[in-house]
Amino acid sequence: MNKKILVVDDDEDIVAIVSMVLEELGHEIISATSTEILLQLDSIKPDVIILDNSIGGEYLGSQICKELKSNAKYKDIKVILCSGVEDITLIAGDCKADSFLKKPFGLDELERVVSDLILAQKAV
């Protein structure tokens, strides 16, 4: 089942590659290099958000994830937190992200993490 996936990362190359790979899998991709796109969640209605932890601006991706997961309106959106920091596992768990990708990640790993989340959504 194809999903609407929002990719938010301040690295344009990562956004382009992740978007291309997921589009090839048949998903609808909306991408952005700043967190301002998150103000449009009501109109975008993504199934999954791939969110860089160090996106820039005044908030970390983990803080944004925590806010989304504590909001009844957005808590069911699956969030994949991305970061190159060593403790991304702990950070992702703390903010209640549904999964994480440690940068640099391989395209196979990206596909696996997204597919696992989508399969988990079907099972619910």
XYZ file of C-alpha atoms in Angstrom:
124
model
C 0.000 0.000 0.000
C 1.418 3.351 -1.027
C 1.642 6.089 1.560
C 2.098 9.842 1.669
C 5.537 10.500 3.132
C 6.863 13.870 4.265
C 10.674 14.132 4.133
C 12.159 16.997 6.199
C 15.941 17.453 6.186
C 18.098 20.555 5.757
C 20.458 18.645 3.438
C 19.036 19.004 -0.077
C 20.986 15.971 -1.336
C 19.490 13.710 1.336
C 16.005 15.038 0.578
C 16.493 14.385 -3.152
C 17.871 10.845 -2.744
C 15.341 9.754 -0.104
C 12.496 11.213 -2.175
C 13.669 9.460 -5.350
C 14.023 6.068 -3.658
C 10.611 6.252 -1.983
C 8.891 7.538 -5.144
C 10.314 4.536 -7.012
C 8.565 2.360 -4.425
C 5.303 4.075 -5.373
C 4.893 6.446 -2.434
C 3.718 10.039 -2.735
C 6.525 12.256 -1.465
C 6.382 15.788 -0.131
C 9.770 17.169 0.808
C 11.131 20.245 2.526
C 14.426 21.597 3.798
C 12.892 23.444 6.758
C 10.421 22.677 9.512
C 8.002 25.367 8.285
C 6.332 22.650 6.192
C 5.123 21.109 9.465
C 2.723 24.034 9.859
C 0.831 22.525 6.911
C 0.262 19.066 8.400
C -3.510 19.498 8.365
C -3.549 19.974 4.600
C -0.720 17.536 3.794
C -2.011 14.672 5.982
C 1.151 12.516 5.773
C 1.147 8.878 6.840
C 4.871 8.980 7.645
C 7.327 11.792 8.438
C 11.060 11.258 7.952
C 12.540 13.974 10.163
C 16.153 15.050 10.590
C 17.016 15.621 14.243
C 19.339 18.559 13.567
C 17.173 20.282 10.995
C 18.254 23.747 12.048
C 16.146 26.510 13.437
C 15.270 26.719 17.083
C 13.911 23.184 17.540
C 15.447 19.744 17.229
C 13.595 17.091 15.271
C 13.231 15.139 18.517
C 11.408 18.084 20.131
C 9.076 18.328 17.139
C 8.478 14.561 17.283
C 7.654 14.752 20.995
C 5.129 17.527 20.303
C 3.517 15.551 17.472
C 3.261 12.389 19.569
C 1.672 14.292 22.478
C -0.972 15.890 20.233
C -4.088 13.738 19.747
C -4.497 15.137 16.227
C -1.055 14.005 15.032
C -0.005 11.155 17.333
C -0.826 8.453 14.783
C 1.503 9.871 12.128
C 4.514 7.569 12.002
C 7.787 9.433 12.602
C 11.233 8.214 11.556
C 13.923 10.316 13.251
C 17.279 10.650 11.433
C 20.614 11.685 12.896
C 24.313 10.977 12.803
C 24.687 11.151 16.588
C 25.684 7.987 18.430
C 22.746 8.023 20.855
C 20.010 8.300 18.205
C 18.437 5.113 19.605
C 17.922 6.778 22.997
C 16.826 10.088 21.473
C 14.281 8.365 19.222
C 12.918 6.374 22.154
C 12.680 9.428 24.376
C 10.650 11.431 21.856
C 8.486 8.385 21.015
C 9.592 8.214 17.369
C 8.259 5.103 15.657
C 11.674 4.311 14.202
C 15.030 5.882 13.429
C 17.772 5.945 10.835
C 21.387 6.560 11.843
C 23.204 8.679 9.274
C 24.793 7.728 7.044
C 22.226 5.066 6.205
C 22.007 2.828 3.174
C 19.131 2.924 0.733
C 18.251 -0.685 1.608
C 17.981 0.328 5.262
C 15.744 3.277 4.319
C 13.452 0.992 2.331
C 13.344 -1.574 5.155
C 12.497 0.942 7.888
C 9.742 2.565 5.816
C 8.322 -0.817 4.752
C 8.334 -2.095 8.345
C 6.368 0.957 9.514
C 3.846 0.619 6.708
C 3.358 -3.077 7.473
C 2.902 -2.223 11.146
C 0.215 0.323 10.193
C -1.669 -2.342 8.204
C -1.556 -4.742 11.142
C -3.287 -2.262 13.467
